[in-house]
Amino acid sequence: MFYFALIAILASLFLARSFGRRRRFPLPPGPRGLPLLGNALQIPRFRPWETYKKWEKLSHGPLVYAKALGQHILVANNFDDALELLEKRSAIHSDRPFMLMFKLMGWDAITAFMKSGNTWRQHHKVLQHIRRGRVERFHPLLAVKTGDFLHKISTTPKHFDKHANYFSASIMMVIAYGYDLQSPDDPILKMVCEAVESVVRGFLPGGFVVDTFPFLRHLPRWFPGVKFHDYAAGIKKMTYEAKTKMLDLVEEEIRSGIDRASICHAFLKEGEAEIRVEKSSLRDAAFTVFSGGMDTTSAGLKIVLLALATHPDVQKKAQAEISSVTRNTRLPDFDDRASLPYLGAIIREALRWKPPAPLGVPHQSTQEDVYKGYLIPQGTIIMSNIWAMTRNEEIYPDPESFKPERFLNPDGTLNSDDRYLTFGFGRRVCPGQYLALDSIWLATAQTLASLTLSNPVSIETGNELTAHKTDFVEGLGVWIPRPFGFDITPNKGAEHLLNFAD
Ligand code: HEM
């Protein structure tokens, strides 16, 4: 009896507390929406980050609240809010929202889109292999792949876009599976890329509607216009086959006594792994390394080289810095990094100028919270508007201009603004950031040491690209320069650095 009474008292206290909170604290302000639909029709499919930034006026501040079909959405346009909510309060704001289309495609098994929990923790054990302090053992691999990239862009610079994609894909394949691609036509690469590309291609048109109106899921397959079931099932099968095939290859190698320095080899070698994870977690986390690392790293490299090709003065200054260190006797490597602050500032500035993941990946709150006097209901989707944060004029005056000096102290050393906003926040922050940054740094340093890039031109339209006229396309949460190429000239006195043994 005593226990029943105690439970009843605790339950009423809990209810009083949560209803009390609801009464006492309002939802954050935001644009007025329509009955039932809320703001669903006001959120654009393209470049929504710009709309969220504009809504600051309606919400009287950088914290913007919207509601779409009953779903609470909170957008942090400002770094401090993102830091407080997603980092300091990460215990309750680090889940991912359920996305029906991802579930149907089997992509809810990809780490970045996965709900938090035991499987997610297992994925992160696998991803320890690319954390800071461990990623350095892949530096020799990055050197080989950068050499191949240099060879390719110096031979066919107009195909730069393809070369950048191949550069990052070939790094991720080795790191995940120890699989060394020999050509862009490698059938394994084609198979895996097809799975990834169909998600990017299909997600928005098909997934958008069914994710906005989940009841559509219940429409039968034969219903006119209902195609997403088959589309999603096709992708699910393709993805499953690709990731299983890659793991089978590694197991086959291990059985034949072949050892390689890949994540999958490390976990599958009998009795050798320091930490054990379930095979399905290894399979899915390894596939995440490939699918999550490929487009993002190449997007970053494309942005950095686009910035350089459209800013010849910056390029010249970086080349002078590099040759003052290497004397044109060799290509720069990671040991030179600390001596090349201007190059470091270029990379920080390029990823600020055009952040490859402008809205990050949405977080979801697992508990109700109160922030700045506003209620954040449980289940709220929280977006970090990285694009808006990089446009904060108080920190980055004249934000659309590309100015590496923003990240330098007056004495030319790198300043303390060393946080790459584009990699997100808190428990869900990008675990691949060190690998991405190392890959981009080496490819940029060695390109600048040997080549000068000019006349960037869109492959699709033939239009010249300039500092203020660039052309981007949206992928799956990634904002990528549309395919472009450029002219290259070997640097005077550094031609010998381009002597490749075929
Ligand atoms: C320039 C390159 C990259 C950018 C801009 C980028 C950006 C991001 C962002 C914004 C997030 C979400 C953070 C958040 O939720 O707050 C993320 C998550 C993630 N990224 Fe990256 N990323 C890059 C490269 C990579 C690479 C190379 C890998 C793997 C090899 C990788 C693997 C992941 C994974 C596994 C997650 C999910 C973490 C989780 O949800 O627990 N990323 N990334």
Coordinates of C-alpha atoms and ligand atoms in Angstrom, one line a residue:
M1 CA 0.0 0.0 0.0
F2 CA 2.8 2.3 1.0
Y3 CA 4.5 1.7 -2.4
F4 CA 1.3 2.5 -4.3
A5 CA 1.0 5.7 -2.4
L6 CA 4.6 6.6 -3.1
I7 CA 4.3 5.8 -6.8
A8 CA 1.1 7.9 -7.0
I9 CA 2.8 10.9 -5.3
L10 CA 5.9 10.6 -7.5
A11 CA 3.7 10.3 -10.6
S12 CA 1.7 13.4 -9.7
L13 CA 4.8 15.4 -8.9
F14 CA 6.3 14.4 -12.3
L15 CA 3.1 15.3 -14.2
A16 CA 2.7 18.5 -12.3
R17 CA 6.3 19.4 -13.1
S18 CA 6.0 18.6 -16.8
F19 CA 2.6 20.2 -17.3
G20 CA 3.7 23.1 -15.1
R21 CA 6.7 23.6 -17.4
R22 CA 4.5 23.6 -20.4
R23 CA 2.3 26.3 -18.9
R24 CA 5.2 28.3 -17.6
F25 CA 7.5 28.2 -20.6
P26 CA 6.4 29.2 -24.1
L27 CA 7.8 27.6 -27.3
P28 CA 10.5 29.7 -28.9
P29 CA 9.3 32.3 -31.4
G30 CA 9.3 31.7 -35.2
P31 CA 7.3 32.3 -38.3
R32 CA 3.6 31.9 -38.1
G33 CA 2.3 28.7 -39.9
L34 CA -0.9 27.3 -41.2
P35 CA -3.3 25.2 -39.2
L36 CA -2.2 21.6 -39.2
L37 CA 0.5 22.0 -41.8
G38 CA 2.4 24.5 -39.7
N39 CA 5.4 25.9 -41.6
A40 CA 5.8 22.7 -43.7
L41 CA 5.1 24.6 -47.0
Q42 CA 7.4 27.5 -46.1
I43 CA 10.6 25.4 -45.7
P44 CA 12.1 25.3 -49.1
R45 CA 13.7 22.1 -50.5
F46 CA 16.7 24.0 -51.8
R47 CA 19.1 26.0 -49.6
P48 CA 16.8 25.9 -46.6
W49 CA 19.6 27.3 -44.5
E50 CA 19.1 30.7 -46.1
T51 CA 15.4 30.7 -45.2
Y52 CA 16.2 29.7 -41.5
K53 CA 18.6 32.6 -41.4
K54 CA 16.0 35.1 -42.8
W55 CA 13.5 33.9 -40.1
E56 CA 15.7 35.4 -37.4
K57 CA 13.8 38.6 -38.0
L58 CA 10.5 36.8 -37.2
S59 CA 12.0 35.1 -34.1
H60 CA 13.8 38.2 -32.9
G61 CA 17.0 36.3 -32.5
P62 CA 19.1 33.5 -33.9
L63 CA 17.1 30.7 -32.3
V64 CA 14.3 29.9 -34.7
Y65 CA 11.4 27.7 -34.0
A66 CA 9.2 26.1 -36.7
K67 CA 6.6 23.4 -36.8
A68 CA 5.9 21.1 -39.7
L69 CA 3.0 18.8 -39.5
G70 CA 3.2 18.6 -35.8
Q71 CA 6.9 18.1 -35.7
H72 CA 8.8 20.7 -33.5
I73 CA 11.9 22.1 -35.2
L74 CA 14.5 24.3 -33.6
V75 CA 17.2 25.9 -35.7
A76 CA 20.3 27.2 -34.0
N77 CA 21.7 30.0 -36.3
N78 CA 24.3 30.9 -33.8
F79 CA 27.3 29.1 -32.5
D80 CA 26.7 29.7 -28.8
D81 CA 23.2 28.2 -28.9
A82 CA 24.5 25.1 -30.9
L83 CA 27.3 24.7 -28.4
E84 CA 25.0 25.0 -25.4
L85 CA 22.3 22.7 -26.7
L86 CA 24.2 20.1 -28.8
E87 CA 27.4 20.0 -26.8
K88 CA 26.9 21.0 -23.2
R89 CA 23.4 19.4 -23.1
S90 CA 24.4 16.6 -25.5
A91 CA 23.1 13.9 -23.1
I92 CA 19.5 14.9 -24.2
H93 CA 19.9 16.4 -27.7
S94 CA 22.0 13.8 -29.5
D95 CA 19.5 11.4 -31.0
R96 CA 18.6 11.3 -34.8
P97 CA 15.1 11.7 -36.0
F98 CA 13.4 8.7 -37.5
M99 CA 13.3 9.1 -41.3
L100 CA 10.9 6.8 -43.0
M101 CA 12.7 6.8 -46.3
F102 CA 16.0 6.0 -44.7
K103 CA 14.4 3.1 -42.9
L104 CA 12.9 1.7 -46.1
M105 CA 16.2 2.0 -47.9
G106 CA 18.1 0.4 -45.1
W107 CA 20.1 3.5 -44.6
D108 CA 19.1 3.8 -40.9
A109 CA 22.0 1.4 -40.4
I110 CA 24.5 4.2 -41.5
T111 CA 26.0 5.7 -38.4
A112 CA 25.2 9.3 -39.2
F113 CA 21.4 8.6 -39.7
M114 CA 21.1 6.0 -36.9
K115 CA 19.1 6.4 -33.7
S116 CA 21.3 6.5 -30.6
G117 CA 21.7 3.3 -28.6
N118 CA 23.8 0.2 -28.3
T119 CA 24.4 -0.3 -32.0
W120 CA 25.4 3.3 -32.4
R121 CA 27.9 2.9 -29.6
Q122 CA 29.3 -0.2 -31.3
H123 CA 29.7 1.8 -34.6
H124 CA 31.7 4.4 -32.7
K125 CA 34.0 1.6 -31.4
V126 CA 34.7 0.8 -35.0
L127 CA 35.2 4.4 -35.9
Q128 CA 37.9 4.8 -33.2
H129 CA 40.3 3.8 -35.9
I130 CA 39.9 7.2 -37.6
R131 CA 40.1 9.4 -34.5
R132 CA 42.8 11.9 -33.9
G133 CA 45.9 10.1 -32.8
R134 CA 45.1 7.0 -34.8
V135 CA 44.5 8.5 -38.2
E136 CA 48.2 9.3 -38.6
R137 CA 49.0 5.7 -39.4
F138 CA 47.2 6.3 -42.7
H139 CA 49.5 9.1 -43.7
P140 CA 51.7 6.9 -45.9
L141 CA 48.5 5.9 -47.7
L142 CA 47.5 9.5 -48.1
A143 CA 50.9 10.3 -49.6
V144 CA 50.4 7.5 -52.3
K145 CA 46.9 8.6 -53.1
T146 CA 47.9 12.3 -53.3
G147 CA 50.7 11.3 -55.8
D148 CA 48.1 9.6 -57.9
F149 CA 45.8 12.6 -57.7
L150 CA 48.6 15.0 -58.8
H151 CA 49.4 12.8 -61.7
K152 CA 45.8 12.7 -62.8
I153 CA 45.1 16.5 -62.5
S154 CA 48.4 17.4 -64.1
T155 CA 47.5 15.2 -67.1
T156 CA 43.8 15.9 -67.4
P157 CA 42.9 19.0 -65.3
K158 CA 39.6 19.4 -67.0
H159 CA 38.5 16.2 -65.3
F160 CA 39.4 17.5 -61.9
D161 CA 36.0 16.7 -60.5
K162 CA 36.3 13.0 -61.3
H163 CA 39.9 12.9 -60.0
A164 CA 38.8 14.5 -56.7
N165 CA 36.0 11.8 -56.3
Y166 CA 38.4 9.0 -57.1
F167 CA 41.0 10.4 -54.7
S168 CA 38.6 10.3 -51.7
A169 CA 36.9 7.0 -52.8
S170 CA 40.3 5.3 -53.1
I171 CA 41.4 6.5 -49.6
M172 CA 38.1 5.3 -48.0
M173 CA 38.2 1.9 -49.7
V174 CA 41.7 1.1 -48.3
I175 CA 40.9 2.4 -44.8
A176 CA 37.6 0.6 -44.6
Y177 CA 38.4 -2.7 -46.4
G178 CA 42.1 -2.6 -47.4
Y179 CA 40.8 -2.7 -51.0
D180 CA 43.2 -0.8 -53.3
L181 CA 41.4 0.5 -56.3
Q182 CA 43.4 0.3 -59.5
S183 CA 41.1 2.4 -61.7
P184 CA 37.9 4.5 -61.7
D185 CA 36.3 1.6 -63.6
D186 CA 36.9 -0.9 -60.9
P187 CA 33.7 -3.0 -60.7
I188 CA 33.7 -3.0 -56.9
L189 CA 33.8 0.8 -56.9
K190 CA 31.0 1.0 -59.4
M191 CA 28.9 -1.3 -57.4
V192 CA 29.3 0.6 -54.1
C193 CA 29.0 4.0 -55.7
E194 CA 25.8 3.0 -57.5
A195 CA 24.2 2.2 -54.1
V196 CA 25.4 5.5 -52.7
E197 CA 24.4 7.5 -55.7
S198 CA 20.9 6.1 -55.9
V199 CA 20.3 7.2 -52.4
V200 CA 21.5 10.7 -53.2
R201 CA 19.5 10.8 -56.5
G202 CA 16.3 9.2 -55.1
F203 CA 16.1 10.5 -51.6
L204 CA 14.8 14.0 -52.2
P205 CA 12.1 13.4 -54.8
G206 CA 10.7 10.2 -53.4
G207 CA 11.6 10.5 -49.8
F208 CA 10.6 14.0 -49.3
V209 CA 6.9 13.4 -49.9
V210 CA 6.7 10.2 -47.9
D211 CA 8.7 11.6 -45.0
T212 CA 6.5 14.7 -45.0
F213 CA 3.3 12.7 -45.2
P214 CA 4.2 9.3 -43.5
F215 CA 0.6 8.0 -44.1
L216 CA 1.5 7.6 -47.8
R217 CA 3.5 4.6 -46.7
H218 CA 0.3 2.7 -46.2
L219 CA -0.8 3.3 -49.8
P220 CA -0.5 -0.1 -51.6
R221 CA 2.2 -0.6 -54.2
W222 CA -0.3 -0.7 -57.1
F223 CA -1.7 2.7 -56.2
P224 CA -1.1 5.1 -59.1
G225 CA 2.1 7.2 -58.6
V226 CA 3.3 5.1 -55.7
K227 CA 6.9 4.2 -56.6
F228 CA 8.9 4.8 -53.4
H229 CA 8.3 1.3 -52.0
D230 CA 10.0 -0.4 -55.0
Y231 CA 12.7 2.4 -55.3
A232 CA 13.6 2.0 -51.6
A233 CA 13.5 -1.8 -51.7
G234 CA 15.9 -1.7 -54.7
I235 CA 18.3 0.5 -52.9
K236 CA 18.1 -1.6 -49.7
K237 CA 19.0 -4.7 -51.7
M238 CA 21.8 -2.9 -53.6
T239 CA 23.3 -1.5 -50.4
Y240 CA 23.0 -4.8 -48.5
E241 CA 24.8 -6.6 -51.4
A242 CA 27.5 -4.0 -51.6
K243 CA 28.4 -3.9 -47.9
T244 CA 28.1 -7.7 -47.5
K245 CA 30.3 -8.3 -50.5
M246 CA 33.0 -6.0 -49.1
L247 CA 33.1 -7.7 -45.8
D248 CA 33.1 -11.2 -47.5
L249 CA 36.2 -10.1 -49.5
V250 CA 38.0 -9.2 -46.2
E251 CA 37.0 -12.5 -44.6
E252 CA 38.3 -14.4 -47.7
E253 CA 41.6 -12.6 -47.5
I254 CA 42.0 -13.3 -43.8
R255 CA 41.3 -17.0 -44.5
S256 CA 44.0 -17.0 -47.1
G257 CA 46.4 -15.4 -44.6
I258 CA 46.5 -12.0 -46.2
D259 CA 46.7 -9.1 -43.7
R260 CA 46.1 -5.5 -44.4
A261 CA 45.9 -2.3 -42.3
S262 CA 42.2 -1.8 -42.7
I263 CA 39.4 -1.3 -40.2
C264 CA 37.7 -4.5 -41.2
H265 CA 40.9 -6.6 -41.1
A266 CA 41.7 -5.2 -37.6
F267 CA 38.3 -6.4 -36.3
L268 CA 38.0 -9.7 -38.1
K269 CA 41.4 -11.1 -37.3
E270 CA 40.6 -13.9 -34.9
G271 CA 41.6 -13.0 -31.3
E272 CA 43.5 -9.9 -32.3
A273 CA 40.9 -7.1 -32.0
E274 CA 41.3 -5.1 -28.8
I275 CA 37.5 -4.5 -28.8
R276 CA 34.8 -6.8 -30.1
V277 CA 31.8 -5.7 -32.0
E278 CA 29.0 -7.5 -33.7
K279 CA 29.7 -8.3 -37.3
S280 CA 26.6 -6.4 -38.6
S281 CA 28.0 -3.3 -36.7
L282 CA 31.4 -3.7 -38.3
R283 CA 29.8 -4.2 -41.8
D284 CA 27.6 -1.1 -41.4
A285 CA 30.2 1.2 -39.8
A286 CA 32.8 0.3 -42.5
F287 CA 30.2 1.0 -45.2
T288 CA 29.6 4.4 -43.4
V289 CA 33.3 5.2 -43.7
F290 CA 33.1 4.7 -47.4
S291 CA 29.7 6.3 -48.1
G292 CA 30.1 9.1 -45.5
G293 CA 33.7 9.8 -46.2
M294 CA 33.8 9.8 -50.0
D295 CA 31.4 12.7 -51.0
T296 CA 32.2 14.9 -48.1
T297 CA 36.0 14.7 -48.4
S298 CA 35.9 15.3 -52.1
A299 CA 33.5 18.2 -51.6
G300 CA 35.9 19.8 -49.2
L301 CA 38.8 19.4 -51.6
K302 CA 36.8 20.8 -54.5
I303 CA 35.9 23.8 -52.4
V304 CA 39.5 24.5 -51.4
L305 CA 40.8 24.2 -54.9
L306 CA 37.8 26.2 -56.3
A307 CA 38.7 29.0 -53.8
L308 CA 42.4 28.9 -54.9
A309 CA 41.6 28.9 -58.6
T310 CA 39.2 31.9 -58.2
H311 CA 41.7 33.8 -56.0
P312 CA 45.1 33.9 -57.8
D313 CA 46.6 36.3 -55.2
V314 CA 45.9 33.9 -52.4
Q315 CA 47.3 31.0 -54.5
K316 CA 50.5 32.9 -55.2
K317 CA 51.0 33.7 -51.5
A318 CA 50.5 30.1 -50.5
Q319 CA 52.9 28.9 -53.1
A320 CA 55.6 31.4 -51.8
E321 CA 55.0 30.1 -48.3
I322 CA 55.5 26.5 -49.4
S323 CA 58.6 27.1 -51.5
S324 CA 60.1 29.1 -48.7
V325 CA 59.9 25.8 -46.7
T326 CA 60.7 23.2 -49.3
R327 CA 63.0 25.3 -51.5
N328 CA 61.3 23.4 -54.4
T329 CA 63.5 20.5 -53.7
R330 CA 60.6 18.2 -52.6
L331 CA 56.9 18.1 -52.1
P332 CA 55.6 19.2 -48.7
D333 CA 54.5 16.6 -46.3
F334 CA 52.9 16.5 -42.8
D335 CA 56.1 17.4 -41.1
D336 CA 55.9 20.8 -42.8
R337 CA 52.3 21.5 -41.5
A338 CA 53.4 23.7 -38.6
S339 CA 55.6 25.8 -40.9
L340 CA 52.7 26.5 -43.3
P341 CA 50.2 28.7 -41.3
Y342 CA 48.9 30.5 -44.4
L343 CA 48.0 27.2 -46.0
G344 CA 46.3 26.2 -42.8
A345 CA 44.3 29.4 -42.8
I346 CA 43.3 28.8 -46.5
I347 CA 41.7 25.5 -45.5
R348 CA 39.9 26.9 -42.5
E349 CA 38.6 29.8 -44.6
A350 CA 37.5 27.6 -47.5
L351 CA 35.4 25.4 -45.2
R352 CA 34.0 28.5 -43.7
W353 CA 33.4 30.3 -47.0
K354 CA 31.4 27.3 -48.4
P355 CA 30.7 24.8 -45.6
P356 CA 30.2 21.4 -47.3
A357 CA 27.5 20.5 -44.7
P358 CA 25.5 23.8 -44.3
L359 CA 22.9 22.4 -42.0
G360 CA 24.9 19.6 -40.4
V361 CA 22.8 16.5 -39.7
P362 CA 19.6 17.0 -37.7
H363 CA 19.7 16.0 -34.0
Q364 CA 16.7 15.1 -32.0
S365 CA 15.9 15.7 -28.3
T366 CA 15.1 12.7 -26.2
Q367 CA 13.9 14.8 -23.2
E368 CA 12.0 18.0 -22.7
D369 CA 14.3 20.9 -22.0
V370 CA 14.0 24.6 -21.1
Y371 CA 16.5 27.0 -22.7
K372 CA 16.6 30.7 -22.4
G373 CA 13.1 30.6 -20.9
Y374 CA 11.7 28.6 -23.9
L375 CA 10.4 25.1 -23.9
I376 CA 12.1 22.5 -26.1
P377 CA 9.6 19.6 -26.2
Q378 CA 10.9 16.0 -26.3
G379 CA 11.2 14.9 -29.9
T380 CA 12.2 18.3 -31.2
I381 CA 14.5 18.2 -34.2
I382 CA 17.4 20.5 -33.6
M383 CA 19.3 21.8 -36.7
S384 CA 22.7 23.5 -36.5
N385 CA 22.7 26.1 -39.2
I386 CA 26.4 26.0 -39.9
W387 CA 26.0 28.2 -42.9
A388 CA 24.5 31.0 -40.8
M389 CA 27.2 30.6 -38.1
T390 CA 29.9 31.1 -40.8
R391 CA 28.1 34.3 -41.8
N392 CA 28.1 35.9 -38.4
E393 CA 29.4 39.3 -39.3
E394 CA 30.7 40.0 -35.8
I395 CA 33.1 37.2 -36.1
Y396 CA 33.6 37.1 -39.9
P397 CA 33.0 40.6 -41.3
D398 CA 32.3 40.6 -45.1
P399 CA 31.5 36.9 -44.8
E400 CA 31.0 36.2 -48.5
S401 CA 34.6 37.2 -49.3
F402 CA 37.4 34.6 -49.2
K403 CA 40.0 36.0 -46.8
P404 CA 42.4 33.4 -45.2
E405 CA 43.8 36.3 -43.0
R406 CA 40.8 36.0 -40.8
F407 CA 42.4 32.9 -39.3
L408 CA 45.9 34.5 -38.8
N409 CA 47.3 36.5 -35.9
P410 CA 49.1 39.8 -36.8
D411 CA 52.4 37.9 -36.6
G412 CA 51.3 35.4 -39.3
T413 CA 50.7 32.4 -37.0
L414 CA 47.3 30.6 -37.0
N415 CA 44.9 32.2 -34.5
S416 CA 42.8 30.4 -31.9
D417 CA 39.7 30.1 -34.1
D418 CA 40.5 26.5 -34.8
R419 CA 37.1 25.0 -34.6
Y420 CA 35.8 23.7 -37.9
L421 CA 32.1 24.4 -37.6
T422 CA 31.3 22.3 -40.7
F423 CA 31.9 19.1 -38.7
G424 CA 29.0 19.6 -36.4
F425 CA 28.6 19.3 -32.6
G426 CA 28.6 17.2 -29.5
R427 CA 28.3 13.4 -29.3
R428 CA 27.4 13.3 -33.0
V429 CA 30.3 15.5 -34.2
C430 CA 32.0 14.1 -37.3
P431 CA 34.4 11.3 -36.3
G432 CA 36.0 11.5 -39.8
Q433 CA 37.1 15.1 -39.5
Y434 CA 40.8 14.4 -38.9
L435 CA 41.0 12.0 -41.8
A436 CA 39.1 14.5 -44.1
L437 CA 41.3 17.4 -43.0
D438 CA 44.6 15.4 -43.4
S439 CA 43.5 14.2 -46.9
I440 CA 42.5 17.7 -48.0
W441 CA 45.6 19.3 -46.5
L442 CA 48.1 17.0 -48.2
A443 CA 46.4 17.2 -51.6
T444 CA 46.2 21.0 -51.5
A445 CA 49.8 21.4 -50.3
Q446 CA 51.3 19.2 -53.0
T447 CA 49.1 20.6 -55.7
L448 CA 50.1 24.2 -54.8
A449 CA 53.8 23.1 -54.6
S450 CA 53.8 21.9 -58.1
L451 CA 51.0 23.5 -60.1
T452 CA 49.2 26.8 -60.6
L453 CA 45.4 26.5 -61.2
S454 CA 43.6 29.0 -63.4
N455 CA 40.4 29.6 -65.4
P456 CA 38.0 27.4 -63.5
V457 CA 35.1 26.5 -65.8
S458 CA 31.8 24.6 -65.1
I459 CA 31.9 21.3 -67.0
E460 CA 28.1 21.3 -67.5
T461 CA 27.6 24.9 -68.7
G462 CA 31.0 25.9 -69.8
N463 CA 30.6 29.1 -67.7
E464 CA 33.6 30.6 -66.2
L465 CA 33.6 30.5 -62.3
T466 CA 34.7 33.5 -60.4
A467 CA 35.1 34.5 -56.7
H468 CA 31.5 35.7 -56.7
K469 CA 30.0 33.4 -59.3
T470 CA 30.3 29.8 -58.2
D471 CA 27.9 26.9 -58.9
F472 CA 26.9 24.4 -56.2
V473 CA 24.6 21.4 -56.0
E474 CA 23.0 19.8 -53.0
G475 CA 23.6 16.2 -52.3
L476 CA 22.5 14.2 -49.2
G477 CA 23.1 17.0 -46.7
V478 CA 26.3 17.9 -48.6
W479 CA 26.7 21.1 -50.7
I480 CA 29.1 20.4 -53.5
P481 CA 30.6 22.5 -56.3
R482 CA 29.1 21.3 -59.6
P483 CA 31.7 19.6 -61.7
F484 CA 34.3 22.0 -62.8
G485 CA 37.8 21.8 -64.3
F486 CA 40.6 24.3 -64.7
D487 CA 43.8 25.0 -66.6
I488 CA 47.1 24.1 -64.9
T489 CA 50.7 25.3 -65.4
P490 CA 53.6 23.6 -63.7
N491 CA 55.3 25.9 -61.3
K492 CA 58.6 27.4 -62.5
G493 CA 61.5 25.6 -60.8
A494 CA 59.2 22.9 -59.5
E495 CA 58.6 20.9 -62.7
H496 CA 60.8 18.1 -61.5
L497 CA 58.3 17.4 -58.7
L498 CA 55.9 16.2 -61.3
N499 CA 58.1 13.4 -62.6
F500 CA 55.8 10.5 -62.2
A501 CA 56.9 6.9 -62.7
D502 CA 54.1 5.3 -64.8
Ligands
HEM1 C1 34.9 17.6 -45.3 C2 34.5 16.5 -44.9 C3 33.4 16.2 -44.0 C4 32.4 17.0 -43.5 C5 32.1 18.4 -43.9 C6 31.6 16.2 -42.6 C7 30.5 16.7 -41.8 C8 29.8 16.0 -40.9 C9 28.7 16.5 -40.1 C10 28.2 17.9 -40.2 C11 28.2 15.5 -39.3 C12 27.1 15.6 -38.3 C13 27.5 16.3 -37.1 C14 26.4 16.5 -36.1 O1 25.4 15.7 -36.0 O2 26.4 17.5 -35.4 C15 29.0 14.4 -39.6 C16 28.8 13.1 -39.0 C17 29.5 12.0 -39.4 N1 30.6 11.9 -40.3 FE1 31.4 13.4 -41.3 N2 32.1 15.0 -42.5 C18 33.2 14.9 -43.3 C19 34.0 13.8 -43.5 C20 33.8 12.5 -43.0 C21 34.7 11.4 -43.2 C22 36.0 11.4 -44.0 C23 34.1 10.4 -42.5 C24 34.5 8.9 -42.4 C25 35.6 8.4 -42.9 C26 32.9 10.9 -41.8 C27 32.1 10.1 -41.1 C28 31.0 10.6 -40.3 C29 30.2 9.8 -39.4 C30 30.3 8.3 -39.2 C31 29.2 10.7 -38.9 C32 28.1 10.3 -37.9 C33 28.5 10.5 -36.5 C34 27.3 10.1 -35.6 O3 26.1 10.4 -36.0 O4 27.4 9.5 -34.6 N3 32.8 12.2 -42.2 N4 30.0 14.7 -40.6

